[in-house]
Amino acid sequence: MPLLSERLIAQAEALSPDRPVPLVFRIVELRRVLSQLKLSGFSWGMLARLLAEEGLHISPGTLRNYMRLIGLAEARLHGLGQIAPSDAEIHAALRLARAAPAARRSPSCPPSVLSPPPAPIPLGLLHARGALNRNPDRDL
């Protein structure tokens, strides 16, 4: 008699998940095939049409952007010593990359700490040249 875990897995394979898999994760799973097709001369538009025929609707620009982000995530993982990262590791790297900019903008760290304020321009220079009242379109 099969174990409970084996029976659950067999039952789950016959069902579809409650939540659909995000499109970017599907593209991660297809990244090698898409890269090979792109290298063989297919355009992003043609690749998007091929994906649409399989039920994955994506614009050519979004596909190109996703492939770029996936490539950057893979490069980061290679830099960390992972020679052949799995799809799950690339998924995690993509999620971390999306969360990183939000961490830099956290309210606990004001923007003034991240970058120095711009240097002030002496008002005497602006008045002397008439820069405050100048209209570049009119004063040609």
XYZ file of C-alpha atoms in Angstrom:
140
model
C 0.000 0.000 0.000
C 1.458 3.395 -0.984
C 2.326 5.921 1.674
C 0.032 8.829 2.389
C 2.527 11.278 0.889
C 2.660 9.280 -2.352
C -1.135 9.170 -2.554
C -1.385 12.941 -1.982
C 1.156 13.617 -4.720
C -0.735 11.353 -7.132
C -4.015 13.124 -6.353
C -2.421 16.588 -6.694
C -1.012 15.734 -10.137
C -4.554 15.181 -11.391
C -5.716 18.601 -10.145
C -4.816 22.134 -11.128
C -3.479 24.512 -8.481
C -5.724 27.140 -6.855
C -3.335 29.912 -7.816
C -1.950 30.087 -11.342
C 1.813 30.116 -11.725
C 3.033 33.675 -12.433
C 4.021 34.236 -16.036
C 7.588 35.225 -15.190
C 8.086 31.847 -13.514
C 6.854 30.086 -16.640
C 9.387 32.089 -18.640
C 12.117 30.996 -16.181
C 11.206 27.375 -16.914
C 11.379 28.037 -20.672
C 14.473 30.258 -20.614
C 16.856 27.791 -22.251
C 14.508 27.016 -25.147
C 13.672 30.701 -25.630
C 17.374 31.609 -25.613
C 18.140 28.949 -28.223
C 15.295 30.137 -30.449
C 16.395 33.765 -30.068
C 19.961 32.850 -31.019
C 18.700 30.966 -34.054
C 17.079 34.140 -35.387
C 13.569 34.345 -33.956
C 12.375 37.829 -33.020
C 10.785 38.645 -29.671
C 7.486 39.094 -31.523
C 7.658 35.627 -33.040
C 8.590 34.094 -29.680
C 5.639 35.885 -28.055
C 3.346 34.481 -30.772
C 4.669 30.968 -30.187
C 4.025 31.340 -26.462
C 0.516 32.693 -27.122
C -0.268 29.587 -29.158
C 0.606 27.593 -26.031
C -1.631 29.743 -23.808
C 1.050 32.070 -22.400
C 0.037 35.561 -23.503
C 2.892 38.065 -23.234
C 3.944 41.093 -25.246
C 7.303 41.003 -27.054
C 8.661 43.839 -24.894
C 7.653 42.134 -21.659
C 9.191 38.872 -22.846
C 12.454 40.673 -23.671
C 12.410 42.374 -20.248
C 11.699 39.123 -18.397
C 14.523 37.370 -20.229
C 16.860 40.247 -19.313
C 15.859 40.045 -15.633
C 16.266 36.272 -15.648
C 19.722 36.646 -17.199
C 20.719 39.152 -14.512
C 19.439 36.833 -11.768
C 21.393 33.929 -13.249
C 24.526 36.084 -13.469
C 24.149 37.064 -9.788
C 23.825 33.405 -8.840
C 26.876 32.519 -10.954
C 28.768 35.252 -9.095
C 27.811 33.580 -5.827
C 29.296 30.297 -7.036
C 26.180 28.506 -8.269
C 27.241 27.084 -11.622
C 23.860 25.715 -12.737
C 21.102 27.357 -10.669
C 17.751 25.598 -10.562
C 14.492 27.211 -11.615
C 13.547 27.603 -7.944
C 16.829 29.390 -7.184
C 16.284 31.764 -10.105
C 12.708 32.398 -8.920
C 14.060 33.281 -5.468
C 16.724 35.573 -6.961
C 14.057 37.389 -8.988
C 11.926 37.918 -5.878
C 14.936 39.207 -3.935
C 15.866 41.576 -6.753
C 12.335 43.029 -6.723
C 12.407 43.435 -2.929
C 15.857 45.066 -2.800
C 14.872 48.518 -4.168
C 12.040 48.745 -1.624
C 14.520 48.109 1.175
C 16.674 51.014 -0.017
C 13.653 53.335 0.142
C 12.610 52.352 3.637
C 11.124 55.164 5.748
C 13.677 54.499 8.504
C 16.431 55.796 6.236
C 15.691 59.308 4.910
C 16.832 60.176 1.378
C 19.296 62.755 2.726
C 21.332 59.927 4.227
C 21.556 58.129 0.886
C 22.658 61.089 -1.229
C 24.117 64.482 -0.387
C 22.036 67.556 -1.207
C 22.925 69.385 -4.425
C 25.367 72.257 -4.100
C 23.591 75.634 -3.990
C 24.114 78.045 -6.886
C 25.066 81.532 -5.719
C 22.171 83.907 -6.452
C 24.601 86.600 -7.561
C 25.574 84.470 -10.561
C 21.972 83.853 -11.535
C 20.992 87.541 -11.329
C 24.127 88.712 -13.125
C 23.365 86.568 -16.160
C 19.608 87.099 -16.077
C 19.050 83.375 -15.693
C 16.100 83.736 -13.347
C 13.912 85.586 -15.873
C 15.240 84.089 -19.059
C 12.997 82.302 -21.564
C 15.238 80.231 -23.846
C 12.561 80.020 -26.557
C 12.107 83.801 -26.710
C 15.745 84.901 -26.237
C 17.336 83.120 -29.182
